[in-house]
Short mmCIF file of C-alpha atoms in Angstrom, two decimals:
data_model
loop_
_atom_site.label_atom_id
_atom_site.label_comp_id
_atom_site.label_asym_id
_atom_site.label_seq_id
_atom_site.Cartn_x
_atom_site.Cartn_y
_atom_site.Cartn_z
CA MET R 6 -17.34 -5.42 9.39
CA THR R 7 -15.59 -7.39 6.69
CA GLY R 8 -16.47 -8.13 3.11
CA GLU R 9 -17.43 -5.46 0.62
CA PRO R 10 -18.84 -2.20 1.94
CA THR R 11 -22.52 -3.03 2.64
CA ALA R 12 -24.17 -5.77 0.62
CA ALA R 13 -21.99 -7.47 -1.97
CA GLY R 14 -24.88 -9.06 -3.76
CA THR R 15 -27.14 -6.15 -4.60
CA ALA R 16 -29.07 -5.94 -7.86
CA GLY R 17 -26.81 -5.71 -10.86
CA ALA R 18 -23.95 -7.47 -9.06
CA ALA R 19 -25.66 -10.67 -7.94
CA SER R 20 -25.02 -12.51 -11.19
CA THR R 21 -22.54 -12.08 -13.99
CA SER R 22 -23.20 -12.40 -17.69
CA THR R 23 -21.63 -15.09 -19.83
CA VAL R 24 -19.08 -12.55 -21.03
CA GLU R 25 -18.23 -11.50 -17.47
CA ALA R 26 -17.91 -15.12 -16.34
CA ALA R 27 -15.50 -15.77 -19.20
CA LEU R 28 -13.55 -12.65 -18.27
CA VAL R 29 -13.04 -13.84 -14.70
CA ALA R 30 -11.62 -17.09 -15.98
CA LEU R 31 -9.05 -15.45 -18.23
CA PRO R 32 -5.39 -15.43 -17.15
CA ALA R 33 -4.40 -12.09 -15.70
CA PRO R 34 -2.71 -9.66 -18.09
CA ARG R 35 0.72 -9.14 -16.58
CA ALA R 36 3.66 -6.77 -16.92
CA GLU R 37 6.37 -8.81 -15.28
CA ALA R 38 9.95 -7.70 -14.93
CA PRO R 39 12.24 -9.82 -17.14
CA GLY R 40 14.02 -12.74 -15.52
CA LEU R 41 11.41 -13.52 -12.85
CA GLU R 42 10.17 -16.84 -14.21
CA HIS R 43 12.75 -18.97 -12.37
CA GLU R 44 12.11 -17.06 -9.17
CA TRP R 45 8.37 -17.59 -9.53
CA GLN R 46 8.90 -21.32 -9.87
CA ARG R 47 11.06 -21.41 -6.73
CA VAL R 48 8.54 -19.38 -4.73
CA VAL R 49 5.55 -21.48 -5.79
CA ALA R 50 7.43 -24.67 -4.87
CA ALA R 51 8.34 -23.24 -1.45
CA VAL R 52 4.76 -22.17 -0.79
CA ARG R 53 3.40 -25.58 -1.74
CA ARG R 54 5.84 -27.28 0.67
CA ALA R 55 5.08 -25.03 3.63
CA GLY R 56 2.65 -25.94 6.38
CA THR R 57 2.47 -22.57 8.13
CA ILE R 58 2.95 -19.28 6.28
CA ASP R 59 3.30 -15.82 7.80
CA LEU R 60 2.23 -12.94 5.57
CA ILE R 61 3.45 -9.49 6.54
CA CYS R 62 3.07 -6.04 5.05
CA HIS R 63 4.61 -2.69 5.83
CA ILE R 64 3.93 -0.61 8.92
CA ASN R 65 0.98 1.78 8.72
CA PRO R 66 -0.44 -0.36 5.91
CA ASP R 67 -2.29 1.18 2.99
CA GLY R 68 -4.80 -0.50 0.70
CA ASP R 69 -2.22 -2.20 -1.49
CA ALA R 70 -0.18 -3.56 1.43
CA LEU R 71 -3.06 -4.90 3.52
CA GLY R 72 -5.23 -5.85 0.55
CA SER R 73 -2.38 -7.87 -0.95
CA ALA R 74 -1.58 -9.66 2.32
CA LEU R 75 -5.22 -10.50 3.04
CA ALA R 76 -5.88 -11.73 -0.49
CA ALA R 77 -2.88 -14.04 -0.29
CA GLY R 78 -3.90 -15.15 3.19
CA LEU R 79 -7.44 -16.06 2.12
CA ALA R 80 -6.15 -17.95 -0.92
CA LEU R 81 -3.53 -19.89 1.03
CA ARG R 82 -6.02 -20.79 3.75
CA ALA R 83 -8.33 -22.14 1.06
CA LEU R 84 -5.46 -24.38 -0.09
CA GLY R 85 -5.12 -25.82 3.43
CA HIS R 86 -2.18 -23.84 4.77
CA GLU R 87 -2.14 -22.39 8.27
CA VAL R 88 -1.71 -18.64 7.77
CA ARG R 89 -1.14 -15.53 9.84
CA VAL R 90 -1.27 -11.94 8.56
CA SER R 91 0.56 -9.24 10.48
CA PHE R 92 2.39 -5.91 10.34
CA GLY R 93 5.01 -4.49 12.65
CA ASP R 94 3.14 -1.73 14.46
CA ASP R 95 2.32 -1.51 18.17
CA PRO R 96 -0.47 -0.65 18.61
CA GLN R 97 -1.58 -2.43 15.47
CA VAL R 98 -4.40 -0.44 13.85
CA VAL R 99 -6.25 -1.17 10.64
CA PRO R 100 -7.27 2.17 9.10
CA GLU R 101 -11.01 2.79 9.24
CA SER R 102 -11.04 3.23 5.46
CA LEU R 103 -9.91 -0.41 5.14
CA ALA R 104 -12.17 -1.88 7.80
CA PHE R 105 -14.38 -3.47 5.11
CA LEU R 106 -11.61 -5.74 3.77
CA PRO R 107 -12.42 -9.44 4.13
CA GLY R 108 -10.02 -11.82 5.86
CA GLN R 109 -9.21 -9.65 8.87
CA GLU R 110 -9.76 -12.62 11.16
CA LEU R 111 -6.33 -13.73 9.89
CA ILE R 112 -4.57 -10.69 11.38
CA VAL R 113 -2.47 -11.31 14.49
CA PRO R 114 -0.24 -8.97 16.55
CA ALA R 115 3.44 -8.84 15.64
CA ALA R 116 4.19 -10.62 18.93
CA ALA R 117 2.18 -13.64 17.76
CA VAL R 118 4.50 -14.23 14.80
CA PRO R 119 7.07 -16.93 15.72
CA ASP R 120 10.66 -15.88 16.34
CA VAL R 121 11.70 -18.20 13.50
CA PRO R 122 8.80 -18.49 11.02
CA GLU R 123 8.72 -21.39 8.58
CA LEU R 124 8.02 -19.19 5.54
CA VAL R 125 7.40 -15.46 5.29
CA LEU R 126 5.72 -13.68 2.39
CA CYS R 127 6.39 -9.95 2.52
CA PHE R 128 4.05 -7.58 0.66
CA ASP R 129 4.63 -4.02 -0.57
CA VAL R 130 7.63 -3.43 1.70
CA ALA R 131 10.00 -1.09 -0.15
CA SER R 132 12.80 -1.26 2.45
CA GLU R 133 13.73 -3.29 5.50
CA SER R 134 12.92 -0.42 7.83
CA ARG R 135 9.27 -0.67 6.81
CA LEU R 136 9.04 -4.09 8.50
CA GLY R 137 8.95 -2.39 11.90
CA LEU R 138 8.69 -4.82 14.82
CA LEU R 139 8.74 -7.80 12.44
CA HIS R 140 12.17 -7.08 10.98
CA GLU R 141 14.13 -9.56 13.11
CA LYS R 142 11.51 -12.30 12.79
CA ALA R 143 11.24 -11.90 9.02
CA PHE R 144 14.99 -12.24 8.54
CA ALA R 145 15.11 -15.25 10.87
CA ALA R 146 12.89 -17.20 8.47
CA PRO R 147 14.79 -19.66 6.23
CA VAL R 148 12.58 -18.50 3.35
CA LEU R 149 11.69 -14.80 3.06
CA VAL R 150 9.80 -13.94 -0.14
CA VAL R 151 9.49 -10.26 -1.09
CA LEU R 152 6.62 -9.33 -3.41
CA ASP R 153 6.86 -5.66 -4.30
CA HIS R 154 6.63 -3.12 -7.11
CA HIS R 155 8.77 -0.26 -5.75
CA ALA R 156 11.71 0.63 -7.97
CA SER R 157 13.61 1.74 -4.85
CA ASN R 158 13.45 -1.74 -3.28
CA PRO R 159 17.08 -2.79 -2.60
CA GLY R 160 16.28 -6.47 -3.07
CA PHE R 161 16.31 -8.03 0.41
CA GLY R 162 15.03 -11.50 1.28
CA THR R 163 15.90 -14.97 -0.03
CA HIS R 164 13.42 -14.76 -2.93
CA ARG R 165 12.63 -11.50 -4.71
CA LEU R 166 9.55 -11.00 -6.85
CA ILE R 167 10.04 -7.29 -7.48
CA ASP R 168 8.43 -5.78 -10.56
CA PRO R 169 8.69 -1.98 -10.85
CA GLY R 170 6.50 -2.18 -13.95
CA ALA R 171 3.53 -3.42 -11.94
CA PRO R 172 1.12 -0.66 -10.84
CA ALA R 173 0.53 -2.36 -7.48
CA THR R 174 1.73 -5.30 -5.43
CA ALA R 175 -1.82 -6.64 -5.82
CA VAL R 176 -0.95 -7.51 -9.43
CA LEU R 177 1.87 -9.77 -8.20
CA VAL R 178 -0.50 -11.41 -5.72
CA ASP R 179 -2.93 -12.09 -8.56
CA GLU R 180 -0.10 -13.80 -10.41
CA LEU R 181 0.70 -15.88 -7.32
CA LEU R 182 -2.92 -16.96 -7.08
CA ARG R 183 -2.95 -17.89 -10.77
CA ARG R 184 0.15 -20.03 -10.37
CA LEU R 185 -1.32 -21.73 -7.29
CA GLY R 186 -4.56 -22.45 -9.13
CA VAL R 187 -6.79 -20.34 -6.88
CA PRO R 188 -9.81 -18.89 -8.76
CA LEU R 189 -10.99 -15.38 -8.08
CA ASP R 190 -14.02 -14.87 -5.85
CA ARG R 191 -15.56 -11.69 -4.46
CA ASP R 192 -13.50 -11.62 -1.28
CA LEU R 193 -10.24 -11.99 -3.17
CA ALA R 194 -11.35 -9.47 -5.78
CA THR R 195 -12.33 -6.96 -3.08
CA CYS R 196 -8.84 -7.13 -1.56
CA LEU R 197 -7.05 -6.97 -4.91
CA TYR R 198 -9.22 -4.17 -6.29
CA THR R 199 -8.55 -2.14 -3.15
CA GLY R 200 -4.83 -2.66 -3.71
CA VAL R 201 -4.69 -1.64 -7.36
CA ALA R 202 -7.17 1.23 -6.98
CA THR R 203 -5.22 2.63 -4.03
CA ASP R 204 -1.82 2.58 -5.67
CA THR R 205 -3.03 3.97 -8.99
CA GLY R 206 -4.93 6.82 -7.33
CA SER R 207 -8.19 5.36 -8.60
CA PHE R 208 -6.52 4.62 -11.98
CA LYS R 209 -5.31 8.16 -12.66
CA TYR R 210 -1.56 7.83 -11.99
CA ALA R 211 0.98 7.33 -14.77
CA ALA R 212 1.59 3.69 -13.80
CA THR R 213 -1.92 2.81 -15.03
CA THR R 214 -1.75 0.88 -18.30
CA PRO R 215 -4.24 -0.95 -20.53
CA ALA R 216 -3.30 -4.12 -18.66
CA THR R 217 -4.22 -2.39 -15.38
CA HIS R 218 -7.73 -1.75 -16.63
CA GLU R 219 -7.99 -5.33 -17.90
CA PHE R 220 -6.98 -6.52 -14.43
CA ALA R 221 -9.62 -4.29 -12.86
CA ALA R 222 -12.21 -5.62 -15.32
CA ARG R 223 -11.50 -9.20 -14.22
CA LEU R 224 -12.01 -8.14 -10.61
CA LEU R 225 -15.23 -6.25 -11.36
CA ALA R 226 -16.58 -9.29 -13.21
CA THR R 227 -16.75 -11.18 -9.90
CA GLY R 228 -19.58 -8.84 -8.90
CA ILE R 229 -17.79 -6.58 -6.40
CA ARG R 230 -19.27 -3.15 -5.74
CA HIS R 231 -16.41 -0.93 -6.84
CA ASP R 232 -18.48 2.18 -6.23
CA LEU R 233 -18.89 1.35 -2.56
CA ILE R 234 -15.24 0.40 -2.22
CA SER R 235 -14.18 3.70 -3.74
CA ARG R 236 -16.53 5.63 -1.47
CA ARG R 237 -14.92 4.06 1.60
CA LEU R 238 -11.41 4.67 0.30
CA TRP R 239 -11.70 8.30 -0.83
CA ASP R 240 -15.06 9.87 -0.12
CA THR R 241 -15.69 9.13 3.56
CA SER R 242 -14.14 10.91 6.54
CA SER R 243 -14.97 12.23 9.98
CA PHE R 244 -15.89 15.86 10.56
CA GLY R 245 -12.67 16.14 12.56
CA TYR R 246 -10.71 15.41 9.41
CA LEU R 247 -12.14 18.54 7.81
CA LYS R 248 -10.83 20.59 10.75
CA VAL R 249 -7.37 19.01 10.46
CA LEU R 250 -7.41 19.57 6.69
CA ALA R 251 -8.29 23.22 7.22
CA GLY R 252 -5.38 23.65 9.63
CA ALA R 253 -2.93 21.91 7.32
CA LEU R 254 -3.98 24.03 4.35
CA GLY R 255 -3.70 27.13 6.49
CA ARG R 256 -0.07 26.23 7.25
CA ALA R 257 0.77 25.39 3.63
CA VAL R 258 3.90 27.07 2.26
CA TYR R 259 4.64 27.63 -1.43
CA GLU R 260 8.31 27.89 -2.44
CA PRO R 261 8.53 28.81 -6.14
CA ALA R 262 12.35 28.63 -6.26
CA ALA R 263 12.57 25.06 -4.92
CA ALA R 264 13.39 22.11 -7.20
CA GLY R 265 15.27 24.31 -9.64
CA GLY R 266 12.35 26.67 -10.01
CA LEU R 267 9.73 23.95 -10.51
CA GLY R 268 8.19 24.78 -7.15
CA LEU R 269 7.46 23.05 -3.83
CA VAL R 270 4.35 23.24 -1.67
CA TRP R 271 4.50 21.75 1.82
CA THR R 272 2.68 21.61 5.12
CA TRP R 273 2.65 19.65 8.36
CA VAL R 274 0.17 18.24 10.87
CA PRO R 275 1.11 18.29 14.58
CA TYR R 276 0.07 15.28 16.64
CA GLU R 277 -1.70 17.53 19.13
CA GLU R 278 -4.09 18.61 16.39
CA LEU R 279 -4.97 15.02 15.60
CA VAL R 280 -5.75 14.42 19.27
CA LEU R 281 -7.81 17.61 19.51
CA TYR R 282 -10.11 16.55 16.68
CA GLY R 283 -10.01 12.79 17.28
CA VAL R 284 -8.33 12.00 13.97
CA THR R 285 -5.84 9.20 13.30
CA VAL R 286 -2.66 9.53 11.26
CA GLU R 287 -4.08 6.97 8.84
CA GLU R 288 -7.15 9.13 8.20
CA ILE R 289 -5.05 11.99 6.85
CA GLU R 290 -3.14 9.92 4.30
CA GLY R 291 -5.20 11.54 1.54
CA LEU R 292 -4.13 15.04 2.52
CA ILE R 293 -1.20 14.84 0.11
CA ASP R 294 -3.63 14.47 -2.79
CA VAL R 295 -5.19 17.81 -1.89
CA LEU R 296 -1.85 19.56 -1.42
CA ARG R 297 -0.49 18.36 -4.78
CA ARG R 298 -3.20 20.18 -6.75
CA PRO R 299 -1.65 23.69 -7.19
CA ALA R 300 -0.46 24.19 -10.76
CA GLU R 301 2.46 26.31 -9.55
CA ALA R 302 4.28 23.47 -7.74
CA GLU R 303 5.85 20.34 -9.19
CA VAL R 304 6.47 18.75 -5.76
CA ALA R 305 4.18 18.45 -2.72
CA LEU R 306 5.19 17.36 0.78
CA VAL R 307 3.08 16.60 3.87
CA LEU R 308 4.72 15.95 7.24
CA LYS R 309 2.63 14.06 9.81
CA GLN R 310 3.76 13.91 13.43
CA ASP R 311 3.57 10.70 15.46
CA PRO R 312 3.09 10.66 19.26
CA ASP R 313 6.84 10.17 19.77
CA GLY R 314 7.67 13.17 17.57
CA THR R 315 8.62 11.18 14.48
CA LEU R 316 7.75 13.00 11.28
CA ARG R 317 6.36 10.85 8.48
CA GLY R 318 6.73 12.51 5.11
CA SER R 319 4.53 11.83 2.09
CA CYS R 320 5.48 13.48 -1.17
CA ARG R 321 4.29 13.56 -4.75
CA ALA R 322 5.67 14.89 -8.04
CA LYS R 323 3.88 15.57 -11.31
CA GLY R 324 6.43 14.13 -13.72
CA ALA R 325 9.63 16.17 -13.64
CA VAL R 326 11.20 15.11 -10.30
CA ASP R 327 12.12 11.66 -8.99
CA VAL R 328 10.87 11.94 -5.41
CA ALA R 329 11.92 8.35 -4.64
CA ALA R 330 15.53 9.49 -5.00
CA VAL R 331 14.80 12.56 -2.89
CA CYS R 332 13.21 10.50 -0.12
CA ALA R 333 16.12 8.04 -0.23
CA GLU R 334 18.32 10.91 0.95
CA LEU R 335 16.16 11.00 4.10
CA GLY R 336 16.19 7.23 4.61
CA GLY R 337 12.95 6.49 2.75
CA GLY R 338 11.93 5.52 -0.76
CA GLY R 339 8.99 4.59 -2.92
CA HIS R 340 7.96 5.33 -6.49
CA VAL R 341 9.36 7.91 -8.86
CA TYR R 342 6.39 10.22 -8.40
CA ALA R 343 5.09 9.05 -4.99
CA ALA R 344 7.38 8.33 -2.07
CA GLY R 345 7.86 8.80 1.65
CA PHE R 346 10.21 8.75 4.62
CA ALA R 347 10.31 8.96 8.44
CA VAL R 348 12.73 11.08 10.47
CA ARG R 349 13.17 12.27 14.05
CA ASP R 350 14.19 15.83 13.16
CA GLY R 351 12.07 18.93 13.64
CA VAL R 352 9.86 20.39 10.92
CA GLU R 353 12.23 23.15 9.80
CA THR R 354 15.23 20.82 9.71
CA THR R 355 13.29 18.16 7.80
CA VAL R 356 12.00 20.60 5.20
CA ALA R 357 15.51 22.02 4.78
CA ARG R 358 16.91 18.51 4.19
CA PHE R 359 14.12 17.71 1.76
CA ARG R 360 14.60 20.97 -0.11
CA ALA R 361 18.36 20.38 -0.34
CA ALA R 362 17.78 16.90 -1.80
CA LEU R 363 15.59 18.26 -4.60
CA PRO R 364 17.26 18.82 -7.99
CA SER R 365 18.56 22.35 -8.39
#
């Protein structure tokens, strides 16, 4: 099912007031990194010239990655471009929590992306390794545009629209749509709202600014049901997830001396447990938000095991530790207070490496 969760046009959302209609029409409030204007002009010109555009996001896409790619795909299709949306996983699975996003008919397998694409737009990819199976194809494109908001992004691609001040890549996509003259509608707003709500933790992370709420207000003014979107993103799970959560919390370890005495709490989820309870790796992405709650620990870490034994780490900090720098030591990256990595080491070795990378 695509579109908003259940009916988009229920009472109270079917029509907007004069004030709301005016709000939708306003230019987006933006917090752009300095020096991007020339790059924006180059990107918009390249997009307008292109016939076929491939839009890719990072492997194991979250709401910001997939929401951004689908919003851009819908907008570019409306302008007459041929578009494909993809990500470099095999098998390629859209998380159940994002199954409501409109535009999923644009998604194609990584194998369907040409070996040498005409133009590639890359969304929310903090490092080349996060391109997965699409890495070689993306870099074969004569024009590779990177739209991202991760401070750890090294700046790959031929055109770089990287704004660490933006709370989500969705904000950059909104700017792209504005420059291309594409007005917001409910489908676009659903994708963009999912992106910004996901990456701000439902507007509670430090990256949330007054401009973020103004952006959200513009999206809400299209009539989207933000309550239903939020329910799908955070308040819906299988019963099996509760069993996996219980196991992960039972394995949780608190290390008060870690991070120079600021404290670390960590746990891990074996792949066999996911199979036992019929739970996907994507479904347990929110586990880190439960583990980060203890007041005693500044840093939280969750390790999730893939079928091939790869451990995917998700970590959070509360304001005193730069976990993006910590994760970079393990080949990953992300935001200052929310980052991740993937390694092929065992659990004990991985935790030891992570602990050693923390400030002492």
